[in-house]
mmCIF file of C-alpha atoms in Angstrom:
data_model
loop_
_atom_site.group_PDB
_atom_site.id
_atom_site.type_symbol
_atom_site.label_atom_id
_atom_site.label_comp_id
_atom_site.label_asym_id
_atom_site.label_seq_id
_atom_site.Cartn_x
_atom_site.Cartn_y
_atom_site.Cartn_z
ATOM 1 C CA VAL N 1 -13.764 4.878 -12.522
ATOM 2 C CA SER N 2 -10.666 6.507 -13.899
ATOM 3 C CA TRP N 3 -9.914 8.245 -10.648
ATOM 4 C CA HIS N 4 -10.810 5.767 -7.821
ATOM 5 C CA GLU N 5 -10.740 2.631 -9.969
ATOM 6 C CA GLU N 6 -13.821 1.157 -8.377
ATOM 7 C CA GLY N 7 -15.320 -1.093 -11.204
ATOM 8 C CA HIS N 8 -12.288 -0.594 -13.362
ATOM 9 C CA LEU N 9 -12.024 -4.322 -14.209
ATOM 10 C CA HIS N 10 -13.264 -5.127 -17.749
ATOM 11 C CA ALA N 11 -14.014 -1.275 -18.047
ATOM 12 C CA TRP N 12 -13.042 -0.507 -21.593
ATOM 13 C CA HIS N 13 -12.311 3.194 -20.876
ATOM 14 C CA MET N 14 -9.626 2.295 -18.218
ATOM 15 C CA LYS N 15 -7.024 2.711 -20.909
ATOM 16 C CA LEU N 16 -8.068 6.233 -21.852
ATOM 17 C CA ARG N 17 -6.488 8.003 -18.951
ATOM 18 C CA SER N 18 -3.294 9.097 -17.660
ATOM 19 C CA LYS N 19 -2.998 9.170 -13.828
ATOM 20 C CA GLY N 20 0.272 9.721 -11.909
ATOM 21 C CA GLY N 21 1.328 10.687 -8.472
ATOM 22 C CA TRP N 22 2.701 9.116 -5.181
ATOM 23 C CA ALA N 23 1.353 7.401 -2.102
ATOM 24 C CA VAL N 24 3.097 6.985 1.297
ATOM 25 C CA LEU N 25 1.825 5.175 4.334
ATOM 26 C CA GLU N 26 2.675 6.363 7.958
ATOM 27 C CA ALA N 27 2.655 3.443 10.217
ATOM 28 C CA VAL N 28 1.973 3.957 13.874
ATOM 29 C CA GLU N 29 3.089 1.413 16.478
ATOM 30 C CA ALA N 30 2.097 1.084 20.043
ATOM 31 C CA GLY N 31 4.126 3.624 22.012
ATOM 32 C CA GLY N 32 3.699 6.378 19.285
ATOM 33 C CA ARG N 33 6.619 5.309 17.018
ATOM 34 C CA THR N 34 5.772 6.406 13.434
ATOM 35 C CA THR N 35 7.615 5.186 10.207
ATOM 36 C CA LEU N 36 7.071 5.960 6.574
ATOM 37 C CA TYR N 37 6.785 3.467 3.752
ATOM 38 C CA THR N 38 6.008 3.536 0.257
ATOM 39 C CA PRO N 39 5.660 1.052 -2.650
ATOM 40 C CA THR N 40 8.529 2.514 -4.592
ATOM 41 C CA SER N 41 10.904 1.657 -1.822
ATOM 42 C CA ASP N 42 9.741 -2.015 -1.545
ATOM 43 C CA ARG N 43 12.437 -4.324 -3.257
ATOM 44 C CA HIS N 44 9.983 -7.133 -3.011
ATOM 45 C CA LEU N 45 7.880 -5.538 -5.946
ATOM 46 C CA THR N 46 8.919 -5.221 -9.620
ATOM 47 C CA TYR N 47 8.747 -1.990 -11.554
ATOM 48 C CA GLY N 48 5.239 -2.936 -12.884
ATOM 49 C CA GLN N 49 3.918 -3.972 -9.398
ATOM 50 C CA VAL N 50 5.181 -0.796 -8.060
ATOM 51 C CA LYS N 51 3.276 1.313 -10.539
ATOM 52 C CA LYS N 52 0.155 -0.574 -9.993
ATOM 53 C CA ALA N 53 0.519 -0.655 -6.129
ATOM 54 C CA ILE N 54 0.603 3.200 -6.164
ATOM 55 C CA ASP N 55 -2.149 4.362 -8.275
ATOM 56 C CA ARG N 56 -4.606 1.505 -8.190
ATOM 57 C CA PRO N 57 -6.379 1.534 -4.903
ATOM 58 C CA HIS N 58 -7.006 -2.245 -4.787
ATOM 59 C CA ALA N 59 -3.387 -3.094 -5.503
ATOM 60 C CA PHE N 60 -2.430 -0.338 -2.953
ATOM 61 C CA LEU N 61 -4.571 -2.120 -0.279
ATOM 62 C CA LEU N 62 -3.039 -5.509 -1.023
ATOM 63 C CA TRP N 63 0.330 -3.836 -0.649
ATOM 64 C CA THR N 64 -0.814 -2.326 2.619
ATOM 65 C CA THR N 65 -1.983 -5.855 3.905
ATOM 66 C CA GLY N 66 1.649 -7.147 3.224
ATOM 67 C CA LEU N 67 2.794 -4.138 5.053
ATOM 68 C CA ALA N 68 0.808 -5.047 8.047
ATOM 69 C CA ARG N 69 1.794 -8.695 7.905
ATOM 70 C CA LEU N 70 5.443 -7.663 7.882
ATOM 71 C CA HIS N 71 4.936 -5.929 11.267
ATOM 72 C CA MET N 72 3.277 -9.100 12.748
ATOM 73 C CA MET N 73 6.420 -11.189 11.637
ATOM 74 C CA ALA N 74 8.771 -8.501 13.074
ATOM 75 C CA GLY N 75 6.951 -8.621 16.439
ATOM 76 C CA ARG N 76 5.813 -4.940 16.248
ATOM 77 C CA ASN N 77 2.414 -3.793 17.392
ATOM 78 C CA LEU N 78 0.980 -1.914 14.597
ATOM 79 C CA THR N 79 -1.987 0.272 15.512
ATOM 80 C CA ALA N 80 -2.621 2.458 12.314
ATOM 81 C CA LEU N 81 -1.611 2.988 8.776
ATOM 82 C CA HIS N 82 -2.503 6.500 7.634
ATOM 83 C CA PRO N 83 -2.177 7.470 3.840
ATOM 84 C CA ARG N 84 -0.526 10.362 2.345
ATOM 85 C CA SER N 85 -0.879 10.956 -1.442
ATOM 86 C CA CYS N 86 -1.148 13.385 -4.288
ATOM 87 C CA PHE N 87 -2.226 12.411 -7.785
ATOM 88 C CA SER N 88 -3.193 14.143 -11.073
ATOM 89 C CA LEU N 89 -5.673 12.654 -13.748
ATOM 90 C CA ASN N 90 -5.429 13.773 -17.313
ATOM 91 C CA SER N 91 -3.724 17.011 -16.387
ATOM 92 C CA ARG N 92 -6.546 17.971 -13.734
ATOM 93 C CA PRO N 93 -5.204 19.835 -10.682
ATOM 94 C CA ALA N 94 -3.557 17.503 -8.291
ATOM 95 C CA ALA N 95 -5.462 16.180 -5.343
ATOM 96 C CA PRO N 96 -5.149 13.359 -2.730
ATOM 97 C CA LEU N 97 -6.407 9.985 -3.905
ATOM 98 C CA TYR N 98 -6.120 8.094 -0.510
ATOM 99 C CA ALA N 99 -7.632 10.271 2.125
ATOM 100 C CA PRO N 100 -8.422 11.624 4.611
ATOM 101 C CA PRO N 101 -5.056 11.357 6.354
ATOM 102 C CA THR N 102 -6.709 10.374 9.525
ATOM 103 C CA ALA N 103 -8.264 7.238 7.845
ATOM 104 C CA ASN N 104 -6.810 4.072 9.225
ATOM 105 C CA LEU N 105 -6.399 1.505 6.280
ATOM 106 C CA LEU N 106 -6.057 -1.291 8.921
ATOM 107 C CA ASP N 107 -9.882 -0.973 9.142
ATOM 108 C CA PHE N 108 -10.259 -1.903 5.509
ATOM 109 C CA LEU N 109 -7.779 -4.797 5.098
ATOM 110 C CA GLY N 110 -9.439 -7.827 3.352
ATOM 111 C CA GLY N 111 -12.573 -6.116 2.780
ATOM 112 C CA TYR N 112 -12.425 -4.392 -0.554
ATOM 113 C CA GLU N 113 -12.759 -7.262 -3.003
ATOM 114 C CA LEU N 114 -16.375 -6.413 -3.672
ATOM 115 C CA VAL N 115 -17.462 -2.956 -4.702
ATOM 116 C CA PRO N 116 -20.921 -1.516 -5.207
ATOM 117 C CA PRO N 117 -23.682 -2.725 -5.524
ATOM 118 C CA PHE N 118 -21.942 -5.900 -4.110
ATOM 119 C CA GLY N 119 -20.129 -4.152 -1.263
ATOM 120 C CA PRO N 120 -19.615 -0.715 0.339
ATOM 121 C CA SER N 121 -17.707 1.852 -1.640
ATOM 122 C CA ALA N 122 -14.406 3.241 -0.257
ATOM 123 C CA VAL N 123 -15.079 6.745 -1.544
ATOM 124 C CA GLY N 124 -15.479 8.944 1.475
ATOM 125 C CA ARG N 125 -13.916 6.505 3.666
ATOM 126 C CA TRP N 126 -10.403 6.137 2.454
ATOM 127 C CA LEU N 127 -10.651 7.186 -1.197
ATOM 128 C CA THR N 128 -11.722 10.648 -2.601
ATOM 129 C CA SER N 129 -14.005 11.579 -5.335
ATOM 130 C CA LEU N 130 -12.886 12.796 -8.706
ATOM 131 C CA PRO N 131 -11.527 16.250 -8.319
ATOM 132 C CA PRO N 132 -12.730 19.126 -10.649
ATOM 133 C CA SER N 133 -11.231 19.556 -13.932
ATOM 134 C CA SER N 134 -10.097 23.088 -13.109
ATOM 135 C CA GLY N 135 -9.288 24.872 -9.923
ATOM 136 C CA GLU N 136 -6.543 24.976 -7.398
ATOM 137 C CA ASP N 137 -4.057 22.182 -6.544
ATOM 138 C CA GLN N 138 -5.476 20.435 -3.514
ATOM 139 C CA CYS N 139 -2.411 18.680 -2.356
ATOM 140 C CA GLU N 140 -1.007 19.875 0.972
ATOM 141 C CA HIS N 141 2.497 18.273 0.071
ATOM 142 C CA HIS N 142 4.211 17.347 -3.044
ATOM 143 C CA LEU N 143 6.313 14.334 -1.914
ATOM 144 C CA PRO N 144 8.278 16.021 0.861
ATOM 145 C CA TYR N 145 9.588 12.713 1.793
ATOM 146 C CA ARG N 146 13.027 11.270 1.376
ATOM 147 C CA ALA N 147 13.225 8.118 -0.894
ATOM 148 C CA ASP N 148 16.399 6.998 0.491
ATOM 149 C CA LEU N 149 15.052 7.049 4.051
ATOM 150 C CA MET N 150 11.897 5.192 3.156
ATOM 151 C CA ARG N 151 14.166 2.484 1.381
ATOM 152 C CA LYS N 152 15.996 2.132 4.666
ATOM 153 C CA ASN N 153 12.717 1.835 6.547
ATOM 154 C CA MET N 154 11.471 -0.914 4.035
ATOM 155 C CA ASP N 155 14.774 -2.756 4.146
ATOM 156 C CA GLU N 156 15.043 -2.687 8.011
ATOM 157 C CA LEU N 157 11.353 -4.038 8.157
ATOM 158 C CA HIS N 158 12.073 -6.812 5.912
ATOM 159 C CA THR N 159 15.103 -7.682 7.934
ATOM 160 C CA ALA N 160 13.100 -7.649 11.173
ATOM 161 C CA ALA N 161 10.520 -9.889 9.772
ATOM 162 C CA GLY N 162 13.243 -12.368 8.722
ATOM 163 C CA LEU N 163 13.106 -11.799 5.110
ATOM 164 C CA SER N 164 16.264 -11.634 3.103
ATOM 165 C CA PHE N 165 16.984 -10.191 -0.264
ATOM 166 C CA ARG N 166 19.738 -12.152 -2.161
ATOM 167 C CA SER N 167 20.581 -13.491 -5.563
ATOM 168 C CA ASP N 168 18.896 -16.791 -6.619
ATOM 169 C CA GLY N 169 21.929 -17.723 -8.627
ATOM 170 C CA GLY N 170 21.115 -16.307 -11.933
ATOM 171 C CA GLY N 171 23.740 -13.380 -11.878
ATOM 172 C CA GLY N 172 24.351 -9.854 -11.217
ATOM 173 C CA ARG N 173 21.274 -8.412 -12.844
ATOM 174 C CA ARG N 174 18.448 -6.687 -10.657
ATOM 175 C CA SER N 175 15.949 -9.376 -11.907
ATOM 176 C CA ASP N 176 18.146 -12.107 -10.515
ATOM 177 C CA TRP N 177 17.815 -10.803 -6.855
ATOM 178 C CA LYS N 178 14.726 -12.084 -4.976
ATOM 179 C CA LEU N 179 13.213 -11.791 -1.448
ATOM 180 C CA PHE N 180 13.192 -14.967 0.382
ATOM 181 C CA ALA N 181 11.022 -15.781 3.498
ATOM 182 C CA PRO N 182 12.400 -17.246 6.755
ATOM 183 C CA ASN N 183 11.424 -20.638 5.569
ATOM 184 C CA GLY N 184 13.747 -20.367 2.633
ATOM 185 C CA GLN N 185 10.985 -20.036 -0.019
ATOM 186 C CA PHE N 186 10.475 -16.921 -2.259
ATOM 187 C CA ALA N 187 8.580 -14.340 -0.438
ATOM 188 C CA TYR N 188 6.095 -13.993 -3.275
ATOM 189 C CA THR N 189 4.792 -17.444 -2.866
ATOM 190 C CA GLN N 190 3.843 -16.785 0.781
ATOM 191 C CA LYS N 191 0.679 -15.028 0.264
ATOM 192 C CA LEU N 192 1.810 -11.960 2.411
ATOM 193 C CA HIS N 193 -1.108 -9.829 1.111
ATOM 194 C CA LEU N 194 -3.948 -11.990 2.193
ATOM 195 C CA VAL N 195 -5.820 -11.576 5.473
ATOM 196 C CA ASP N 196 -5.637 -14.996 6.881
ATOM 197 C CA ASP N 197 -6.696 -16.056 10.510
ATOM 198 C CA ALA N 198 -3.144 -15.246 12.113
ATOM 199 C CA LEU N 199 -3.260 -11.771 10.591
ATOM 200 C CA ALA N 200 -6.740 -11.092 11.626
ATOM 201 C CA ASP N 201 -6.125 -12.215 15.100
ATOM 202 C CA TYR N 202 -2.847 -9.926 15.209
ATOM 203 C CA LEU N 203 -4.830 -6.954 14.076
ATOM 204 C CA ARG N 204 -7.350 -7.437 16.744
ATOM 205 C CA ARG N 205 -5.044 -8.118 19.530
ATOM 206 C CA SER N 206 -2.603 -5.208 18.424
ATOM 207 C CA ARG N 207 -5.251 -2.606 18.098
ATOM 208 C CA GLY N 208 -7.738 -3.786 20.577
ATOM 209 C CA VAL N 209 -5.259 -3.379 23.474
ATOM 210 C CA HIS N 210 -5.284 0.293 22.648
ATOM 211 C CA GLY N 211 -8.942 0.573 22.409
ATOM 212 C CA GLU N 212 -9.099 1.427 18.743
ATOM 213 C CA GLY N 213 -11.090 -1.675 17.538
ATOM 214 C CA ARG N 214 -11.929 -2.675 13.959
ATOM 215 C CA THR N 215 -15.101 -1.312 12.144
#
């Protein structure tokens, strides 16, 4: 539970662990274009949301759903979202949490709300098992990605999707700035993280054209 978080809700021992690391998504579009994104570069999220979106798989998958929707709004044909990550739990040797890197998270959007025994486990599909308490570091990389480049990628995607980041009139503080949807409403009220009929249809068409299909 402390590692992959499955069943963590209402679990008392969830507060007795320290887990830290990073997570990056490689977005693959039709034609082969690849772009890197990470929750830490998403100005749509607060500091607290960023922390949860990185190391809590369910929150990470919700953020991934929002990323897929932004591609739909931007008119981009997204074919895959591959995870890259490295985490350490309670000083254990570092290991990937979201893996394997060949996993396509588009296959799991909207389908991880129920965990065993009510639904399939993600362990072995896009989450890893708890690493051993001793041994070698299992991470292939330790954040070899440029934060400024991923911030640029995220801002460009927001713009292409018609979203704008501006002050809501409160002042110059960071908390006074909000992300607005094309309809002028706050982006956080638009349920970008939910798989509705429009997003489900986009995923089928975008990926089906290239013969990848959903599982």
